[in-house]
Structures are given as C-alpha cells and as structure tokens.
CSV table of C-alpha atoms in Angstrom, one decimal:
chain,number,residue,atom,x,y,z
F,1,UNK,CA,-33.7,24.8,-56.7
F,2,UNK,CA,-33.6,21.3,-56.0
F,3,UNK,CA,-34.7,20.2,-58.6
F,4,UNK,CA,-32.2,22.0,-60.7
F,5,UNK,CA,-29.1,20.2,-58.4
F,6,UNK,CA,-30.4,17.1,-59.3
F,7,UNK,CA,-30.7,17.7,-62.8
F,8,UNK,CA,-27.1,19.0,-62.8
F,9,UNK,CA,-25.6,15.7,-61.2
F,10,UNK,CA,-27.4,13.7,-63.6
F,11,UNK,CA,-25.9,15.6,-66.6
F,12,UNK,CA,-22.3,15.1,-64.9
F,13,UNK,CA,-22.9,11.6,-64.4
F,14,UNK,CA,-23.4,11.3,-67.8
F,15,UNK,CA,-20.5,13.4,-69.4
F,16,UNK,CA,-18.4,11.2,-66.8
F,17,UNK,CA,-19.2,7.8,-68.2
F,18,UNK,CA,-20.4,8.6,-71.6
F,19,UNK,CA,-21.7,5.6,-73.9
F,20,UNK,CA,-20.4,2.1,-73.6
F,21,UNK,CA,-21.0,-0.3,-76.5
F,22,UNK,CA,-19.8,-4.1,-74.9
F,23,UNK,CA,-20.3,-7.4,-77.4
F,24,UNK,CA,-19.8,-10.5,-76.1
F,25,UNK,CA,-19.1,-14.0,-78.1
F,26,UNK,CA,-22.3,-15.9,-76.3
F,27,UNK,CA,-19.9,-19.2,-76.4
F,28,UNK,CA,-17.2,-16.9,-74.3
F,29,UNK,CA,-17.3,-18.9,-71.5
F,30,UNK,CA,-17.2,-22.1,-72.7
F,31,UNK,CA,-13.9,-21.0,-74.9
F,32,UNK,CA,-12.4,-18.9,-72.0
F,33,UNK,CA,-12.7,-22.5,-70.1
F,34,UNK,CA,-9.9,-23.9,-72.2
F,35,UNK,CA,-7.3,-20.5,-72.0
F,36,UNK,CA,-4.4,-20.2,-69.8
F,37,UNK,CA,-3.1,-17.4,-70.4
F,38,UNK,CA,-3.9,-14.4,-72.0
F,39,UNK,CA,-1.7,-11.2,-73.5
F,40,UNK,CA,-2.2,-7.2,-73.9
F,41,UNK,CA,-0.6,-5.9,-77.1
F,42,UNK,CA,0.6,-2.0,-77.0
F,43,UNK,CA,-3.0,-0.2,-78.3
F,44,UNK,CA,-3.3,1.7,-81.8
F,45,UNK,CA,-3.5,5.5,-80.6
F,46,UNK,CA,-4.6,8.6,-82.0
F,47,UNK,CA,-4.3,12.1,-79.9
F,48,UNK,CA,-6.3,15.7,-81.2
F,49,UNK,CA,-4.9,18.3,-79.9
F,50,UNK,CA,-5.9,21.5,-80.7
F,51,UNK,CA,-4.4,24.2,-83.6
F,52,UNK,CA,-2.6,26.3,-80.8
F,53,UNK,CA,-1.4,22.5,-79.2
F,54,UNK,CA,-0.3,21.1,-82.5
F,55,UNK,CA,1.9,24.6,-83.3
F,56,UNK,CA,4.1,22.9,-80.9
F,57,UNK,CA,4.6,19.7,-82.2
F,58,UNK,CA,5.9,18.6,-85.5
F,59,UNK,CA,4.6,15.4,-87.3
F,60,UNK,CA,7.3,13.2,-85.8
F,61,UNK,CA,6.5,14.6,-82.5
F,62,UNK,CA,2.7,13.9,-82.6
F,63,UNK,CA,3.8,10.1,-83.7
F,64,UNK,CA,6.0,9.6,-81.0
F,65,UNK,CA,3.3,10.9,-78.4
F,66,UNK,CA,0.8,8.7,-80.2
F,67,UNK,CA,3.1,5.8,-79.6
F,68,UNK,CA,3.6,6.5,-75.9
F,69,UNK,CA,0.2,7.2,-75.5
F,70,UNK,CA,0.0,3.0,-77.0
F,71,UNK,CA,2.4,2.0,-74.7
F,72,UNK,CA,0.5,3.6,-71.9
F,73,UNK,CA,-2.6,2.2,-72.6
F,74,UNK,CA,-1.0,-1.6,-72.8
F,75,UNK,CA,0.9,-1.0,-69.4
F,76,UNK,CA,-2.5,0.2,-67.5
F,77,UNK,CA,-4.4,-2.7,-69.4
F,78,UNK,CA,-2.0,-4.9,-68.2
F,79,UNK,CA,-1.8,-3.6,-64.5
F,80,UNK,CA,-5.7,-3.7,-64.5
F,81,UNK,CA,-5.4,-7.3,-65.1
F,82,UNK,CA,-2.2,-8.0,-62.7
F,83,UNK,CA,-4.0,-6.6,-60.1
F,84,UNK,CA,-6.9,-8.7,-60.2
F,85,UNK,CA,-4.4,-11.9,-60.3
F,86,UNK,CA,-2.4,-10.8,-57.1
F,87,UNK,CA,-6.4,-11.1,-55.2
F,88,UNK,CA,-7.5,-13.8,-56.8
F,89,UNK,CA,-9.9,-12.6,-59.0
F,90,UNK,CA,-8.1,-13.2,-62.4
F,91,UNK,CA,-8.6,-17.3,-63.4
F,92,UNK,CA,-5.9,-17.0,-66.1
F,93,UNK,CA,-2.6,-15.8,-66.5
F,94,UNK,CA,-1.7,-12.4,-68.0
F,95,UNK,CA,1.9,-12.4,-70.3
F,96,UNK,CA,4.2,-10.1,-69.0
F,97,UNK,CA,4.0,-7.3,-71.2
F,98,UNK,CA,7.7,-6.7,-71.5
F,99,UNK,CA,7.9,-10.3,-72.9
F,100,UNK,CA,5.2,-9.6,-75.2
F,101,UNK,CA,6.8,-6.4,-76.4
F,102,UNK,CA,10.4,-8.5,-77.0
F,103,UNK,CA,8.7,-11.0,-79.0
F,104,UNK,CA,7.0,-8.1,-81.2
F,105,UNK,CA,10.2,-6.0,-82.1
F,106,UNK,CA,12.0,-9.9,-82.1
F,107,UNK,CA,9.2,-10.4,-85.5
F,108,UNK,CA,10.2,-6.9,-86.6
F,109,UNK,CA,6.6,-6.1,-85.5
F,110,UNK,CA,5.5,-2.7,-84.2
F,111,UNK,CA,2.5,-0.3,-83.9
F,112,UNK,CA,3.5,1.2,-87.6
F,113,UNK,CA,2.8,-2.4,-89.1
F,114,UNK,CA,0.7,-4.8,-86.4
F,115,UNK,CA,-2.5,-4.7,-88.0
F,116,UNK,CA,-1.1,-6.6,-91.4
F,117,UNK,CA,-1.3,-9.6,-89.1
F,118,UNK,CA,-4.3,-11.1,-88.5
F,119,UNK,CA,-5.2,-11.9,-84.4
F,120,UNK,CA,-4.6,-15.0,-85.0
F,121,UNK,CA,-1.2,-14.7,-85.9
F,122,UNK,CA,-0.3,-12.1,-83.7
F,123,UNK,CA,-1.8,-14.5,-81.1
F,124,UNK,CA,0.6,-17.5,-82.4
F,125,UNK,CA,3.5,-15.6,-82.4
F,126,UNK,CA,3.1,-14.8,-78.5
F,127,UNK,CA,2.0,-18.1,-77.4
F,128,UNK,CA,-0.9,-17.6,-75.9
F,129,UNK,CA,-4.3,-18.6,-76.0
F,130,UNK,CA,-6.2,-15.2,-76.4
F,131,UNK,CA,-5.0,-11.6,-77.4
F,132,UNK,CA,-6.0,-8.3,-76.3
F,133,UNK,CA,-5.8,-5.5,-78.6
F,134,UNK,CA,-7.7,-2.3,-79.4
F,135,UNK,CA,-7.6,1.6,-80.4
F,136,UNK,CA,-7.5,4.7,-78.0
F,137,UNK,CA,-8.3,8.3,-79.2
F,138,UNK,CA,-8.2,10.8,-76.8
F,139,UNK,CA,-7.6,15.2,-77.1
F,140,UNK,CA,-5.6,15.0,-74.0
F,141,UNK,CA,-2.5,12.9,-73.9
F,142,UNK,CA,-3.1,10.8,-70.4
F,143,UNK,CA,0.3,11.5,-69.5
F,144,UNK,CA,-1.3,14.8,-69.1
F,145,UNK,CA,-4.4,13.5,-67.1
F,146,UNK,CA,-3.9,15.5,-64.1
F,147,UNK,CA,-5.8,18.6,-62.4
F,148,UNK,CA,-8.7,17.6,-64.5
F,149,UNK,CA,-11.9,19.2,-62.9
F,150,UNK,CA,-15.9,19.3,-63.9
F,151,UNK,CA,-16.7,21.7,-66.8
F,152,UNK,CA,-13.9,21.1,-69.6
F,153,UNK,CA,-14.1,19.0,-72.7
F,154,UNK,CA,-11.4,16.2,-72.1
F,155,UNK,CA,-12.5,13.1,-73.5
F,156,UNK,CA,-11.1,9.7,-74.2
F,157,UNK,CA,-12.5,6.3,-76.2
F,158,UNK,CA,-11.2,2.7,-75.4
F,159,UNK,CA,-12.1,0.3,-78.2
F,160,UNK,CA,-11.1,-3.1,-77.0
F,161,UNK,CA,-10.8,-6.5,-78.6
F,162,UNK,CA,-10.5,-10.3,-77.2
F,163,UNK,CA,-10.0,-12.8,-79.7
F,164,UNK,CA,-9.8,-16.5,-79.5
F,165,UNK,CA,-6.1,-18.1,-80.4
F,166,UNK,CA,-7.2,-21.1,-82.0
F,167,UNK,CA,-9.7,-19.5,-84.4
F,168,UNK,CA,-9.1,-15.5,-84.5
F,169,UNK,CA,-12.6,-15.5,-82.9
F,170,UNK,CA,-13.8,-11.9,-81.7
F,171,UNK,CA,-14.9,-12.9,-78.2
F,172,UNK,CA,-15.6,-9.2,-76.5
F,173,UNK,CA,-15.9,-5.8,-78.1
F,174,UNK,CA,-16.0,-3.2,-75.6
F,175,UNK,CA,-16.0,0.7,-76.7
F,176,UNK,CA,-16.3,3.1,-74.0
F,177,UNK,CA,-16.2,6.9,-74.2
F,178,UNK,CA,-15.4,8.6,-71.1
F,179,UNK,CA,-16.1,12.5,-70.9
F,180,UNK,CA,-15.2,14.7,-68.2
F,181,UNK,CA,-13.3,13.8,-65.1
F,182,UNK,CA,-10.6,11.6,-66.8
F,183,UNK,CA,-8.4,10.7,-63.5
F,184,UNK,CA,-4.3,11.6,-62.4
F,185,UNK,CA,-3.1,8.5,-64.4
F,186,UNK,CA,-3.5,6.0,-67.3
F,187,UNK,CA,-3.9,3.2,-64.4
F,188,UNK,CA,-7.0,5.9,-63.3
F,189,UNK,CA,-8.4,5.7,-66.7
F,190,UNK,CA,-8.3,2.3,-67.5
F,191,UNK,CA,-9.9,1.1,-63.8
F,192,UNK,CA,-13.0,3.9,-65.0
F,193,UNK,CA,-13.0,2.2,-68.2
F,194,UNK,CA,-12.9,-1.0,-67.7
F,195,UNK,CA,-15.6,-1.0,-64.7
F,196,UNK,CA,-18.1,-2.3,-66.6
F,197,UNK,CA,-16.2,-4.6,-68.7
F,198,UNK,CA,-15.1,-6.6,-65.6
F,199,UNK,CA,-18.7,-7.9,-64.9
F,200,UNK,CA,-18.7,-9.2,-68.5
F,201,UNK,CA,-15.3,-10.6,-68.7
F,202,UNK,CA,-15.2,-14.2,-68.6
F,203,UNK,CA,-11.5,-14.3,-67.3
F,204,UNK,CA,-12.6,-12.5,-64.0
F,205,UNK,CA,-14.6,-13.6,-60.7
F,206,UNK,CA,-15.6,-9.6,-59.9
C-alpha cells in the first residue's frame, strides 16, 4: 500500500511540472553585463477548447480570447519580473509594459502582425537592450484557472525567448509544459513556470 502512495505522488509530481526544455546562449552573462533594461512583449497565444466549448464562441470570439489570453501572459511576465526588482533580486530594469504596449500600437504593431519584425527591430523600436517574447498554448483560458484540482487534463506550454538588442542574438529558450494543477491566476502560472528559469536567468540573483 505504501508503495502504491508513493508511486501515486511521483506520477502527480510529474503531470504537475511536465517537461522543461531551457537553452541558454553560454556568452549570456557576459552580454547581460552590458543591458539595462529589459522589456516583455504581449505573448503569441493559442487556446483549444473543446467541440462542446467552441459551440459557444465564434471565430472572432476565440481571437479576442486568444489576444487576452497574450495580454495576460505579458502582464504576469512582467509582474514576475517587478517583483523580483522591488527585493532586490532583479539587476536590470523591466519597461513598463504599458509603455511598451503604446509604443507597439504607436508603430501600428500588434499581435496579428509582430512577428514580420525581426527581435531586433522590435527591440530598437522600444529602446531597450534585450526583448522578451514567446508563444503560450493552453485548453483552458487562465482567466479560467480557478478550482483546478488533481485528476483533470488542464495543461498549458510557455515557450519563451530573450534576445540580445544589438545583434537579435537568442540568449534563452525556455519551453515549459505544465500539466495538472495550473494555479487561481496567470501571476500563479507564470511563478510555476518560471521557477526554474529564474536559476538560469542571468538578469536575476535567486
């Protein structure tokens, strides 16, 4: 019996964190030495819902929840960051993300159209010295995340980008799929997520 229970946390441990894929540019460091500061574009999103789900929604819905679900992402990405400036444990600055988001629609440049720029440019435009950007896919909306217990099939994947400013050098890759218990909140999701990532990070002491 006991041995059964252990087995049984294992296997929840496992649909909790799911696989983690993390690249890191081995000259990181050295080019993270010369950045001050750093900015968090909205996130390219995809949401499956299932056939019963998507009755509900029309195509125009789906895209607007996609969008929001971009937006989210960005805002948790760039509280995740805040948060470790406020302590101390950030060595750059982080652009306001409602700066970065002025400056975007300013160059007529949304989530429909982003990825015709290269990083580089997006990068120039915002006036910063390294950009965060990346995809989310999830098949439950994380406005939704909440109630979500052991036992159902919720999933969610970060793929996240840092590249240089100068160059449009990728400096991290970090894809994480998360299965299982998801959190209340897109703040939730992102500190499970990014967990990991912040031991790798070049920009933070923790």
């Amino acid at each position: 019996m006991r041995k059964l229970i252990l087995i049984s946390i294992l296997f929840l441990n496992f649909i909790t964190y799911g696989q983690t894929h993390l690249y890191e540019n081995p000259k990181f460091d050295e080019i993270a030495g010369n950045h001050k500061i750093i900015a968090v574009i909205p996130f390219s999103s995809s949401v499956e819902l299932r056939p019963k789900q998507m009755k509900k929604l029309s195509d125009s819905d789906l895209k607007k929840l996609e969008k929001d679900e971009g937006y989210s992402i960005q805002s948790a990405m760039y509280s995740w960051f805040l948060k470790r400036k406020k302590r101390g444990a950030l060595k750059i600055d982080i652009q306001d993300i409602s700066k970065t988001n002025a400056v975007l629609l300013k160059k007529k440049i949304s989530l429909n159209n982003y990825k015709e720029y290269t990083p580089k440019e997006l990068a120039d435009i915002l006036e910063v010295d390294a950009i965060i950007m990346g995809d989310f896919s999830t098949n439950k909306p994380v406005s939704e995340l909440v109630g979500v217990f052991w036992g159902n099939t919720n999933s969610a994947t970060v793929n996240l980008n840092i590249y240089n400013a100068k160059d449009g050098e990728l400096l991290v890759n970090y894809n994480k799929n998360v299965k299982g218990s998801l959190g209340s909140s897109p703040d939730d999701l992102i500190n499970k997520i990014m967990r990991k990532a912040s031991r790798r990070i070049a920009y933070t002491k923790d």
